Short mmCIF file of C-alpha atoms in Angstrom, two decimals:
data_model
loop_
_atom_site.label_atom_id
_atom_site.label_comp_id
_atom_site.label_asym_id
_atom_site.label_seq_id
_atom_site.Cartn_x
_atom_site.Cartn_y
_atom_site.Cartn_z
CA UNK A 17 130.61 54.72 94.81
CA UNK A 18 131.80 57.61 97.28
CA UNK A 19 133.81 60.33 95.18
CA UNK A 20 137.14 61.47 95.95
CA UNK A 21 135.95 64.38 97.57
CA UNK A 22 132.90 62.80 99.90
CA UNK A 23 136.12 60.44 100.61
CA UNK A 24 138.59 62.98 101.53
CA UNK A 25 135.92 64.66 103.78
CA UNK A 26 135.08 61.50 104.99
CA UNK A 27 138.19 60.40 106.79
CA UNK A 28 138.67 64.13 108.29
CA UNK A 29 135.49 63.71 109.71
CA UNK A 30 136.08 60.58 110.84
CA UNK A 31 139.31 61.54 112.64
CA UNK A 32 137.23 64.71 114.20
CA UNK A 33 134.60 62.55 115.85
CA UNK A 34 137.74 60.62 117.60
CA UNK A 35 139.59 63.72 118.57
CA UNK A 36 136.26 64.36 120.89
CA UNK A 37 136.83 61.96 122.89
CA UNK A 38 139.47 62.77 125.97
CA UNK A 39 141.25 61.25 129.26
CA UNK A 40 138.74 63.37 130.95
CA UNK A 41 135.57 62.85 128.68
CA UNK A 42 135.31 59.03 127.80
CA UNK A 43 131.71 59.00 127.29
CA UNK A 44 129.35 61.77 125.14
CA UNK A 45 125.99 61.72 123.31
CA UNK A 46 126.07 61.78 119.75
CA UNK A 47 124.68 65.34 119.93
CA UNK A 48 127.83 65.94 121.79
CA UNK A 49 129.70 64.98 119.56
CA UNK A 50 128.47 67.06 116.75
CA UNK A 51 128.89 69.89 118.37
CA UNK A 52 132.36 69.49 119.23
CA UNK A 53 133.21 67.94 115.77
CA UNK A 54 131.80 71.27 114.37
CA UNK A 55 129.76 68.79 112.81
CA UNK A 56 125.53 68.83 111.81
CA UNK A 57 123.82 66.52 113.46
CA UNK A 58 122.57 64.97 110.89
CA UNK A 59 126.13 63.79 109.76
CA UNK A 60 127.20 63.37 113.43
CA UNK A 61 124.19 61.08 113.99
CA UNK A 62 125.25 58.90 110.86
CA UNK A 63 128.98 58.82 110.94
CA UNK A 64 128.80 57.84 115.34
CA UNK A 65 126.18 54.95 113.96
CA UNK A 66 128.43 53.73 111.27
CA UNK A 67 131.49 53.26 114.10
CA UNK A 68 129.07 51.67 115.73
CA UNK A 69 128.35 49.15 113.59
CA UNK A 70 132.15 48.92 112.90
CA UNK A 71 133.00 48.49 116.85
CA UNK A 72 135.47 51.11 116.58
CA UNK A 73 132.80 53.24 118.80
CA UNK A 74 130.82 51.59 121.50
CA UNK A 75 126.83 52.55 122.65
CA UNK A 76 126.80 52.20 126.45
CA UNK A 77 123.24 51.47 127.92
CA UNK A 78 122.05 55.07 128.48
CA UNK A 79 122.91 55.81 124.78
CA UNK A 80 126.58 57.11 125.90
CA UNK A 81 129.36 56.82 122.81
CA UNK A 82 132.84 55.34 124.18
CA UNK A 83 135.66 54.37 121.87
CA UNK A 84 135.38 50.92 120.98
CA UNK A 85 137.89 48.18 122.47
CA UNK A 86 138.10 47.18 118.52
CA UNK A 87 140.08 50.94 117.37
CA UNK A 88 142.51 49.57 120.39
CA UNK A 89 142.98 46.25 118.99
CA UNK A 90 143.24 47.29 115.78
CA UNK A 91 145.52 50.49 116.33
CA UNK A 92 147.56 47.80 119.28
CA UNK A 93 148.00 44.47 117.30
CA UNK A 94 150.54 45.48 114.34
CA UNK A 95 152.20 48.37 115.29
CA UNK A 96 155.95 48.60 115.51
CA UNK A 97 156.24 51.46 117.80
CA UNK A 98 154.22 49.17 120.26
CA UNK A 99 156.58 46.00 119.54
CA UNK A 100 159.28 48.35 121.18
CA UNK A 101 157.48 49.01 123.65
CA UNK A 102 156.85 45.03 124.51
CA UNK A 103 160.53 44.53 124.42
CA UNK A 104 160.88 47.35 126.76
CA UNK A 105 158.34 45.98 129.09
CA UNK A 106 160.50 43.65 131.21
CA UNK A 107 163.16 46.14 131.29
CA UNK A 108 161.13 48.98 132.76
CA UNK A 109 159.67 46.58 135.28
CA UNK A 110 163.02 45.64 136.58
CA UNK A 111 163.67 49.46 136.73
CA UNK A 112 160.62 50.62 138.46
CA UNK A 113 161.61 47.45 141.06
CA UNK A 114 165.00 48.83 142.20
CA UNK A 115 164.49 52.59 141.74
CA UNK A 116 160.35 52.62 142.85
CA UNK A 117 159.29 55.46 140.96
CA UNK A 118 157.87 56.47 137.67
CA UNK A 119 159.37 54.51 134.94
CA UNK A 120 158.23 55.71 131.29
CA UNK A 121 159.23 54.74 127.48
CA UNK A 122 158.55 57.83 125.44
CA UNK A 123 159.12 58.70 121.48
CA UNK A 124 159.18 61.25 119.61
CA UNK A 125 155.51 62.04 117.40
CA UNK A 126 154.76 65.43 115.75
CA UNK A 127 157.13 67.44 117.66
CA UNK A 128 156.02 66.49 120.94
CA UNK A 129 157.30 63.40 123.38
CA UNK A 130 154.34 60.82 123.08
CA UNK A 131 154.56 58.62 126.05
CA UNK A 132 153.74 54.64 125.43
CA UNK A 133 154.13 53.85 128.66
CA UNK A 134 154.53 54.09 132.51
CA UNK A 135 154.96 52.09 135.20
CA UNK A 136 154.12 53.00 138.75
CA UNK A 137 154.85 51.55 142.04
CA UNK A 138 152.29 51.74 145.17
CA UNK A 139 154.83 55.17 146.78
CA UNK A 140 155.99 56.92 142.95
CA UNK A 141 155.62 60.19 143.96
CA UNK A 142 153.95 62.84 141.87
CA UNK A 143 153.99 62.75 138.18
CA UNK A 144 151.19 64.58 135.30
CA UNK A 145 152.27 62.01 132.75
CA UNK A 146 150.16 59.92 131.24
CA UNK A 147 150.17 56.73 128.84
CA UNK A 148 149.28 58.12 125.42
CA UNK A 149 149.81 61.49 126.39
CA UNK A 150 152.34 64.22 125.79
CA UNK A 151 154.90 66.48 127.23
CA UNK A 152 156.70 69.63 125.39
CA UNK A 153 159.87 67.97 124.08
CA UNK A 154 161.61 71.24 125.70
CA UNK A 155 160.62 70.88 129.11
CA UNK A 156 160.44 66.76 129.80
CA UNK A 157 163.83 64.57 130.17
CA UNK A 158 162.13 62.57 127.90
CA UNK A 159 161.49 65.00 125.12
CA UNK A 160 165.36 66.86 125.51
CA UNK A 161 166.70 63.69 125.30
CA UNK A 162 164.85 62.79 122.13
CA UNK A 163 165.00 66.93 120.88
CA UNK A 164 168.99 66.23 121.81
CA UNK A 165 168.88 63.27 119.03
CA UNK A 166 166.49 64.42 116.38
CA UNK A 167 167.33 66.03 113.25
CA UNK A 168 168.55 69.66 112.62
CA UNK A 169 165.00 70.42 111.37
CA UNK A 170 163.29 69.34 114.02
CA UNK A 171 165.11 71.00 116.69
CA UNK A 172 164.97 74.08 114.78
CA UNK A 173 161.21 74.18 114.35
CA UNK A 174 160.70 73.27 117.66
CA UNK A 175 163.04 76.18 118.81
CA UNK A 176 161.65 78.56 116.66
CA UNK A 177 158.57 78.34 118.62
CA UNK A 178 156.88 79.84 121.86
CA UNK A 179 158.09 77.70 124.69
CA UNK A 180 156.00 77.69 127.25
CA UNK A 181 157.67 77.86 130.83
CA UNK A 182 155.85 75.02 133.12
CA UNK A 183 157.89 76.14 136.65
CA UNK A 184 160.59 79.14 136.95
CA UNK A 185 163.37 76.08 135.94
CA UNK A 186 161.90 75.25 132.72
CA UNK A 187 164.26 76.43 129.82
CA UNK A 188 163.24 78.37 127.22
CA UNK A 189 165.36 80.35 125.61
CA UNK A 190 166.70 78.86 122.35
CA UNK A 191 170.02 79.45 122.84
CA UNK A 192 170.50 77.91 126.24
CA UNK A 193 168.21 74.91 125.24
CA UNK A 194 170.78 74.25 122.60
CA UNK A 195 173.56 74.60 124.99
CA UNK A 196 171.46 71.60 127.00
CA UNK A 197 171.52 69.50 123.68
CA UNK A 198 174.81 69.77 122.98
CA UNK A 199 175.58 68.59 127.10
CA UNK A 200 173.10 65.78 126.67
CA UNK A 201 174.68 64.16 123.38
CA UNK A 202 178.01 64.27 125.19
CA UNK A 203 176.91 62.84 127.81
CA UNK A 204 174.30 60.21 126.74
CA UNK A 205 171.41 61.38 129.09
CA UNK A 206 169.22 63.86 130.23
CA UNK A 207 168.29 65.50 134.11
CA UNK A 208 166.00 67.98 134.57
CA UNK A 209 165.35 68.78 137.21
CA UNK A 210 162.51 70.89 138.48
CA UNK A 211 161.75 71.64 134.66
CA UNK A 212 157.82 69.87 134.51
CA UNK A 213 156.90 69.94 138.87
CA UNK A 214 159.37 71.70 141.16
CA UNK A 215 158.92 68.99 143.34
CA UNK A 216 160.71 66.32 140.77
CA UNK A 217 163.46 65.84 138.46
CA UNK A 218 163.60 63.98 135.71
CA UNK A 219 166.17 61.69 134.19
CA UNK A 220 166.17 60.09 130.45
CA UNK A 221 168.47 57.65 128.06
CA UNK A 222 168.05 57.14 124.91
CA UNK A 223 167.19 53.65 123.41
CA UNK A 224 168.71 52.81 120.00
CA UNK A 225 168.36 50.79 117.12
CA UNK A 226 170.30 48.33 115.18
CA UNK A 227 171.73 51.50 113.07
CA UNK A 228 172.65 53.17 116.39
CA UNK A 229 169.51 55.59 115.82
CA UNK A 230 168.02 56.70 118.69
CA UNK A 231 164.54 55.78 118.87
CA UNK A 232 162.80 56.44 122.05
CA UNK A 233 163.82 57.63 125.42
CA UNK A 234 163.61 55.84 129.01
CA UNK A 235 163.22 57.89 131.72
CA UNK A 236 162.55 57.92 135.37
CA UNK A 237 160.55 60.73 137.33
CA UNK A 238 162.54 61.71 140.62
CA UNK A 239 161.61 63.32 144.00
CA UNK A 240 163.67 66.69 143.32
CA UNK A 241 166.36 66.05 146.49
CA UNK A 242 167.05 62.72 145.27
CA UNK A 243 170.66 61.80 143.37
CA UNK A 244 170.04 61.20 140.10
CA UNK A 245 172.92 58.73 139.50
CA UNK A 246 171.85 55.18 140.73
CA UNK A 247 168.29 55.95 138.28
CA UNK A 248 170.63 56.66 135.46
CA UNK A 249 172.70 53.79 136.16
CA UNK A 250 169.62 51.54 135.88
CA UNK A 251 168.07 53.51 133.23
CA UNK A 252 171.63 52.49 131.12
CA UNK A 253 171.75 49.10 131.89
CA UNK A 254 167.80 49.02 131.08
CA UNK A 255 168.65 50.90 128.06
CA UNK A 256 171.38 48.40 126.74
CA UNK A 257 168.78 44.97 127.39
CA UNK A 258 166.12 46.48 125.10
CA UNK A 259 168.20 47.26 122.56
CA UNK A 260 169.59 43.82 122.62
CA UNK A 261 165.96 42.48 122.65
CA UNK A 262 165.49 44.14 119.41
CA UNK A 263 168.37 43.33 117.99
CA UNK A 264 167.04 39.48 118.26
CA UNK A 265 163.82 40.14 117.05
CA UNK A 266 165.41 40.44 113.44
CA UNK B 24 128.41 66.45 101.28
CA UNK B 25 128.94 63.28 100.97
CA UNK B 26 126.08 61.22 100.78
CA UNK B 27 124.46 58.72 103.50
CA UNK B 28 125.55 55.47 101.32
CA UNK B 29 128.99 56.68 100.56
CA UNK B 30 129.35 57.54 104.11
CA UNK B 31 128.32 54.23 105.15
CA UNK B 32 130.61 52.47 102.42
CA UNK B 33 133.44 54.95 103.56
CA UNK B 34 133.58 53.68 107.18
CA UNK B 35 133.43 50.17 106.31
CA UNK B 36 135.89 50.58 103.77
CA UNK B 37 138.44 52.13 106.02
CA UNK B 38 138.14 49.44 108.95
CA UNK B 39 138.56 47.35 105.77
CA UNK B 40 141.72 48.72 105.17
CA UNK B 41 143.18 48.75 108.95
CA UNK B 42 142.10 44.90 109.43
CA UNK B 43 144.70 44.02 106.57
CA UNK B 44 147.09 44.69 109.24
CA UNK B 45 148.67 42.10 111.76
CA UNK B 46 151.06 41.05 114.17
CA UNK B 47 152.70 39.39 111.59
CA UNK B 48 152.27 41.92 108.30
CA UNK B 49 153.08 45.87 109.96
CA UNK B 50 154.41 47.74 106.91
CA UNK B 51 152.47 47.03 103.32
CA UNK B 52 152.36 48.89 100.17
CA UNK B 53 148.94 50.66 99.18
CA UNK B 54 148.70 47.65 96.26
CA UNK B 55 148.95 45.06 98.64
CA UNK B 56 146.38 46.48 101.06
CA UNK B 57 143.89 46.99 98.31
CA UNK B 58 144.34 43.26 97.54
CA UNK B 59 143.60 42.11 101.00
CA UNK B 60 140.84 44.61 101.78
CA UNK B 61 139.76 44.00 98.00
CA UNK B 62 139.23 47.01 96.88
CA UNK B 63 139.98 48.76 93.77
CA UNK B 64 143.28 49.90 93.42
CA UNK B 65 142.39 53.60 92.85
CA UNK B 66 139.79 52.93 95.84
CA UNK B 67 142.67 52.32 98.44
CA UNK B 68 145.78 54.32 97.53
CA UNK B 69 142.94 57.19 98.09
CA UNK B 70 141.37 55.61 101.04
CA UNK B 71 145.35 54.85 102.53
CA UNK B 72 146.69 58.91 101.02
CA UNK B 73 143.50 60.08 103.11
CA UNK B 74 144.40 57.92 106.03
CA UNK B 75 148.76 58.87 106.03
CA UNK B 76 147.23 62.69 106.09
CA UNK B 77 145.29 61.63 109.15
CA UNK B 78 148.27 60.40 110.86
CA UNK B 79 146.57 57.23 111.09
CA UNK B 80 148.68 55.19 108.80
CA UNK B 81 152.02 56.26 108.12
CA UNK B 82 153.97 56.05 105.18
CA UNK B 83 158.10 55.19 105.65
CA UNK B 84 161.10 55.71 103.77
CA UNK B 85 160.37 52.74 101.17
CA UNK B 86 156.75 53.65 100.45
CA UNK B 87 155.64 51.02 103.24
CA UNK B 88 152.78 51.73 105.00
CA UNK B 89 152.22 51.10 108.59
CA UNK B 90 149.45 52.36 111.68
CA UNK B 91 149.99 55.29 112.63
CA UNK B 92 150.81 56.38 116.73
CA UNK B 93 148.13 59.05 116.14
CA UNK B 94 145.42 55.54 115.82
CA UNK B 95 147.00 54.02 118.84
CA UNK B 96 146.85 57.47 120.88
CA UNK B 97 143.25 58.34 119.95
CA UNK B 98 142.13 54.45 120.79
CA UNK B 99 144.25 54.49 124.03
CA UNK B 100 143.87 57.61 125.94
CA UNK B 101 140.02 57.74 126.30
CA UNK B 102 139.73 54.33 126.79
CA UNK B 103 137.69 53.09 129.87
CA UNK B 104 139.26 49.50 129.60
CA UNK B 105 142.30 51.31 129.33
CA UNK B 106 142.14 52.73 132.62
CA UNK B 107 141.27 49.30 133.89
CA UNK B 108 144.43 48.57 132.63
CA UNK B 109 146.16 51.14 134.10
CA UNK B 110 144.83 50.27 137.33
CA UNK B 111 145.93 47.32 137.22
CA UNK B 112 149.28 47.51 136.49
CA UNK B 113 151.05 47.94 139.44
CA UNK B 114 149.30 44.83 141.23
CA UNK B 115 150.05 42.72 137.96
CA UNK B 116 153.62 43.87 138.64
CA UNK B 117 153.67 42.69 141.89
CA UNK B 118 152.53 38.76 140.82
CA UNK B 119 155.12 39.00 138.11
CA UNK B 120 157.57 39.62 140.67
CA UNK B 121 156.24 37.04 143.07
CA UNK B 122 155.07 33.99 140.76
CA UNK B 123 157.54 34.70 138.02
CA UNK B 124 155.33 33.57 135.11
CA UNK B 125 153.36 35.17 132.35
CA UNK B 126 150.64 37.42 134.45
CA UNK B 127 147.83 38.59 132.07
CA UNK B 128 144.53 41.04 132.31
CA UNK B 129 141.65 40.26 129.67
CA UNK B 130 138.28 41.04 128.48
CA UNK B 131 135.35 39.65 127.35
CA UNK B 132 135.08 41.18 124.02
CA UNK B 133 132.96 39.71 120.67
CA UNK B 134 132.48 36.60 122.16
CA UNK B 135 136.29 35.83 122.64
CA UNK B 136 138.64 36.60 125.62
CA UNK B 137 140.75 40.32 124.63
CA UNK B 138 144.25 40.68 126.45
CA UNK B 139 144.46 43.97 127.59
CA UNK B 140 147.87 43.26 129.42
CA UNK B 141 150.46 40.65 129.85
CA UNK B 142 153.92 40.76 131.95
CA UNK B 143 156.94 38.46 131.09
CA UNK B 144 159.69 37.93 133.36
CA UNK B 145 162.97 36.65 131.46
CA UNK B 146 162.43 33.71 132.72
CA UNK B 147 158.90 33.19 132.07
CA UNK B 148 157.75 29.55 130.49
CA UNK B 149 156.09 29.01 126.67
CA UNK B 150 152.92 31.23 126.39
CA UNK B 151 151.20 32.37 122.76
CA UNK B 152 148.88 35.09 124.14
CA UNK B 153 150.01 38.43 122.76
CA UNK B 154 148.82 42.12 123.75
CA UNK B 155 145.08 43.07 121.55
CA UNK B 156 145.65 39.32 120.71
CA UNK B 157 142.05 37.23 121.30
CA UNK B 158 142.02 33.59 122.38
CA UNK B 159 138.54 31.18 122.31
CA UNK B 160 136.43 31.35 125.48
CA UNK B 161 136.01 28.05 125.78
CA UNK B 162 139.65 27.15 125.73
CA UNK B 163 141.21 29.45 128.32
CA UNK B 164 141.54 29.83 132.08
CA UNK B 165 140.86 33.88 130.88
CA UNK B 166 138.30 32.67 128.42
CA UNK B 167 136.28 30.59 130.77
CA UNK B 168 136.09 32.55 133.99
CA UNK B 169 134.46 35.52 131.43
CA UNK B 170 132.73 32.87 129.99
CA UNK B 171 131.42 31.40 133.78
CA UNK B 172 130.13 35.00 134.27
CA UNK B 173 128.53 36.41 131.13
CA UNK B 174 124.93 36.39 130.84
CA UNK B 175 122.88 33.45 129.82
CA UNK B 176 122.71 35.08 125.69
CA UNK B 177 126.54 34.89 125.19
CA UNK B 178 127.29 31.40 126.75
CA UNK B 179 124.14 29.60 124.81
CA UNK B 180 125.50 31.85 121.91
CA UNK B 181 129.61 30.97 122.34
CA UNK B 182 128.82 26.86 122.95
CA UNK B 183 125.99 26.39 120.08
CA UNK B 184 129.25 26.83 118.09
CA UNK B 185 131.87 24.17 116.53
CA UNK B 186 134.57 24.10 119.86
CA UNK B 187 137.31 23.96 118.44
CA UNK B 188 140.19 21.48 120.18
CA UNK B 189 143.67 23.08 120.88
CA UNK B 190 145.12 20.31 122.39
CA UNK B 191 143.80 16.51 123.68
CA UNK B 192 142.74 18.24 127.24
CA UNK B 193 140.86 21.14 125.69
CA UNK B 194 136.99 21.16 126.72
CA UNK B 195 135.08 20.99 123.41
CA UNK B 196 131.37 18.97 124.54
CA UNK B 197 128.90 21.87 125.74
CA UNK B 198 127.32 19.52 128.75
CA UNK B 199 130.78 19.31 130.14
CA UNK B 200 132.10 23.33 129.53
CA UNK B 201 128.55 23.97 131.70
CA UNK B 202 129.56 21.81 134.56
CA UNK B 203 133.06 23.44 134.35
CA UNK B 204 131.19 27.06 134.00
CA UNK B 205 129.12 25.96 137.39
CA UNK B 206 132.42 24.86 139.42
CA UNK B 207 134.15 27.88 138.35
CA UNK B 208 131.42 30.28 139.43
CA UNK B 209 131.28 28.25 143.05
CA UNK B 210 134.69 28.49 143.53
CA UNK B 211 135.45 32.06 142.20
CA UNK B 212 138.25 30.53 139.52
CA UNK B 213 139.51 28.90 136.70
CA UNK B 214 142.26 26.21 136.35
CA UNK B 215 142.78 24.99 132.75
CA UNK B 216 145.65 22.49 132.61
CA UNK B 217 146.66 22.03 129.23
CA UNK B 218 143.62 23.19 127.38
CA UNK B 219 145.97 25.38 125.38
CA UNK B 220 149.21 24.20 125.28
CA UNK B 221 150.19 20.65 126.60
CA UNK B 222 152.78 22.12 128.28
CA UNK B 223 151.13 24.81 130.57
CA UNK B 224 148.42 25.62 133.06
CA UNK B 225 146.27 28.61 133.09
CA UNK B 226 144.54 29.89 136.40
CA UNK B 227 142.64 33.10 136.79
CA UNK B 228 140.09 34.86 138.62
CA UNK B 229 137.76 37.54 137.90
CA UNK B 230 137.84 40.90 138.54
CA UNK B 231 134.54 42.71 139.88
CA UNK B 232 133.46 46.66 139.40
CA UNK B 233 131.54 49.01 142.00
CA UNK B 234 128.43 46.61 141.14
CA UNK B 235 129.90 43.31 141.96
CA UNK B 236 129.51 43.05 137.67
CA UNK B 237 133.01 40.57 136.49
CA UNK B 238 134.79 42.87 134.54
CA UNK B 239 137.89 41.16 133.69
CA UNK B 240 139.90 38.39 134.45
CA UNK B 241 143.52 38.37 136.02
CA UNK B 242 145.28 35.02 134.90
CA UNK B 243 149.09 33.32 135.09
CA UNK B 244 150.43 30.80 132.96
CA UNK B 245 152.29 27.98 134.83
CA UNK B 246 154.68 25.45 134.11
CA UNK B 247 151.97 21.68 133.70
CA UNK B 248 154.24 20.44 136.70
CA UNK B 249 153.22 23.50 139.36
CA UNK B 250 151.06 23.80 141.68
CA UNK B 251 148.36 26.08 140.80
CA UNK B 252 147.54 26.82 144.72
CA UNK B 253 150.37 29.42 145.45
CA UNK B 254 149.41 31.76 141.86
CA UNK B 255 145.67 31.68 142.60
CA UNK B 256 146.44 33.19 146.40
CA UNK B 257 148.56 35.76 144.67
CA UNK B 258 145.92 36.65 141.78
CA UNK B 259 143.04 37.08 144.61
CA UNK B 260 144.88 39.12 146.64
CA UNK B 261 145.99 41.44 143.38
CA UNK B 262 142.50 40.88 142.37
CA UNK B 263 141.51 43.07 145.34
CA UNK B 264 143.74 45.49 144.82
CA UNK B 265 142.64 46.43 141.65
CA UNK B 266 139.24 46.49 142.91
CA UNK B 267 139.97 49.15 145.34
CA UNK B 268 141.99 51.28 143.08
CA UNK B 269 139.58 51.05 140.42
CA UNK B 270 136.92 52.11 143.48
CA UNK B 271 139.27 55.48 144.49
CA UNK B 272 138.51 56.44 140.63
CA UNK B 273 134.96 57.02 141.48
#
C-alpha cells in the first residue's frame, strides 16, 4: 500500500514528467527527462517505465519517450470543455469559409486564454497561436473578451500583475485595460488590433451558455488594414448557432 | 521516497481512476469513481484530491468531478499525432466542403482504428464515430485500410480474434478479411458498404509519411445509395496534400 505521502509526491511527479514534454520537444530520453523534472534518475527511470506500461507515454524505436496517444484519448473522450468545442466545430468551419483566416475557440484556464482550437485556410495570414496553447488574457481578443466577462476577482488579479507589452499597441496599464472592458461588455465584442503582431488585428465574441454565462470566446485573426466588421458579423451569427447547439444537447 | 511498488501501484491506480470516465459519464463524485476504479474509498478521494491539485481533474460547484483542461493541454500540445492532425485540417476542410459528409482522420492504435478528427456539415448523414472514440479494425473502411497496411504481427494478431458482426454485411471470416486486405492494398483503398451501419458507406485511403510508412487513414461516410467514386477522388487528392504539408515540417 503507497502512503499518503509517497501518493501525494507521486502525482506531482507524475505531472512534472508531462510538463517536459513541449510543442517544440516531443521526443526526450528518460535521462532527459530527469533532469528537467529535477528528478533522480533512478525515479525518472521508473516513473517514464510505469507510463509506459500504462500507454500514457510511448517508447519510440531509438528509446525516444513521446506522450502516449492513450493520455489524448483519455484527457479527449469525456471532457465537457471539448464537447463545446465539437458543437463549435461546424460553426468555425463555416466562418473560416467566408472570412479565410484564422478562426479560433478559446476559454478561459488559470488566468490565461487556453485555445481549443483553430482553423486555418491555405492564405490565413500570420498568426503565433496554437491549439492547446495560450495567450495573455490582456493582450489577445480572445482573452479581453473573456477578462471583459470574468469575475471581479479575476480581472483584478490579473490586473494587479506585470503585463507584459507584446508590440507598442498592447495595453497595459490597468486603468485603461479596464476602460477596454467596460467598451467590450457594451458592446458584445472585442478588436484589437495590432495588440499580439502589428501586422494583425484581432476580433472576438463571446459564446454563452444556457444561463447566459459566457463561456468561451470566438475569434478571428485579421490582416491589420482589413475592416473588422463583416468578421464580427460572422463571428455573431457563428456565435448564436453554437449556443443553440448546446442548448439541444440538454 | 516513495517506494518502487507503491510507485508502480500509484500509476496504475491513477489511469485507473481517469478510465472511469466517458463520453457518456463527465462529472462523478470521488465515491462513485472509487467504485468503478474499485478502489478503497480513502484510496481515491486521495488519489482524485491529489489529481484536482494537479489540475488534472477538476472539482465543480456540486462536488462533481470532471478532467481537467490542464490533462487535455499536456496530452495535446506535444503530441506528434497531434500535429498530424493539425496538418490535416485544412485539407479535411476542404472535402467537408466538397462531399458534404462526415470526413474523418484515424489511427492505428492498440489494435483498433483511433479518430483523431472528424468534420460534420449540418447536413451530414447518420455516423457513430466520435473524436478519441475507437472502432474494430476489421469492421471499418478506417479500420481496414490500417489494417491492409500493418505488419504481418498485428493482422495475424487482430483476426485470430472473435470478429465481431455489426451488421449482416460486416466481414467477420479471416480467409475473406485477407482477400479484402489484398484488394485494398492493390488498389490503394477501402470501400465498406454497410459493414457498420446498414445505412452508410465508408471509403478511405491511407495516408503515407517521408518513408512511404501508412500513417493514417482519411475516410468519408456516405449515404448506402452514393456513389463512392466522386469521395475517393476527393480523399486522394487531400490525401496528398497532407502529405506535402506534413513533408514542409521536416
Amino acid at each position: 500500500m503507497a502512503n499518503s505521502s509517497s501518493g501525494d509526491g507521486m502525482t506531482e511527479r507524475l505531472v512534472r514528467v508531462l510538463e517536459t514534454f513541449t510543442p517544440t520537444r516531443t521526443v526526450q530520453t528518460a535521462a532527459e527527462i530527469g533532469r528537467r523534472a529535477d528528478l533522480p534518475s533512478s525515479t525518472a527511470h521508473r516513473i517514464v517505465a510505469d507510463l509506459v506500461g500504462a500507454g500514457l507515454l510511448e517508447r519510440d524505436d531509438d528509446n525516444g519517450i513521446r506522450i502516449g496517444m492513450r493520455l489524448w484519448e483519455l484527457a479527449t473522450r469525456s471532457s465537457a470543455a471539448l464537447r463545446l468545442r465539437q458543437a463549435a466545430m461546424p460553426f468555425m468551419d463555416a466562418v473560416q469559409t467566408r472570412v479565410r483566416e484564422h478562426t479560433q475557440l478559446a476559454i478561459l484556464e488559470q488566468d490565461e486564454a487556453l485555445f481549443l482550437e483553430r482553423l486555418s485556410g491555405p492564405r490565413s495570414g500570420a498568426n503565433i497561436t496554437r491549439v492547446a496553447g495560450r495567450l495573455p488574457l490582456h493582450a489577445s481578443s480572445s482573452g479581453l473578451l473573456l477578462l471583459a466577462y470574468a469575475d471581479r476577482g479575476t480581472q483584478d488579479r490579473v490586473l494587479a500583475r506585470p503585463l507584459a507589452r507584446l508590440t507598442a499597441a498592447t495595453p497595459a496599464d490597468p486603468a485603461a485595460i479596464r476602460r477596454l472592458l467596460a467598451e467590450i461588455r457594451a458592446r458584445g465584442q472585442a478588436v484589437a488590433p495590432g495588440f499580439i503582431e502589428d501586422v494583425s488585428t484581432g476580433v472576438a465574441v463571446p459564446v454563452r451558455d444556457g444561463t447566459r454565462r459566457v463561456i468561451a470566446a470566438l475569434s478571428v485573426v485579421l490582416p491589420r488594414e482589413a475592416s473588422p466588421e463583416p468578421a464580427l458579423a460572422e463571428l455573431h451569427r457563428a456565435a448564436r448557432g453554437i449556443e443553440a447547439a448546446l442548448a439541444r444537447y440538454h
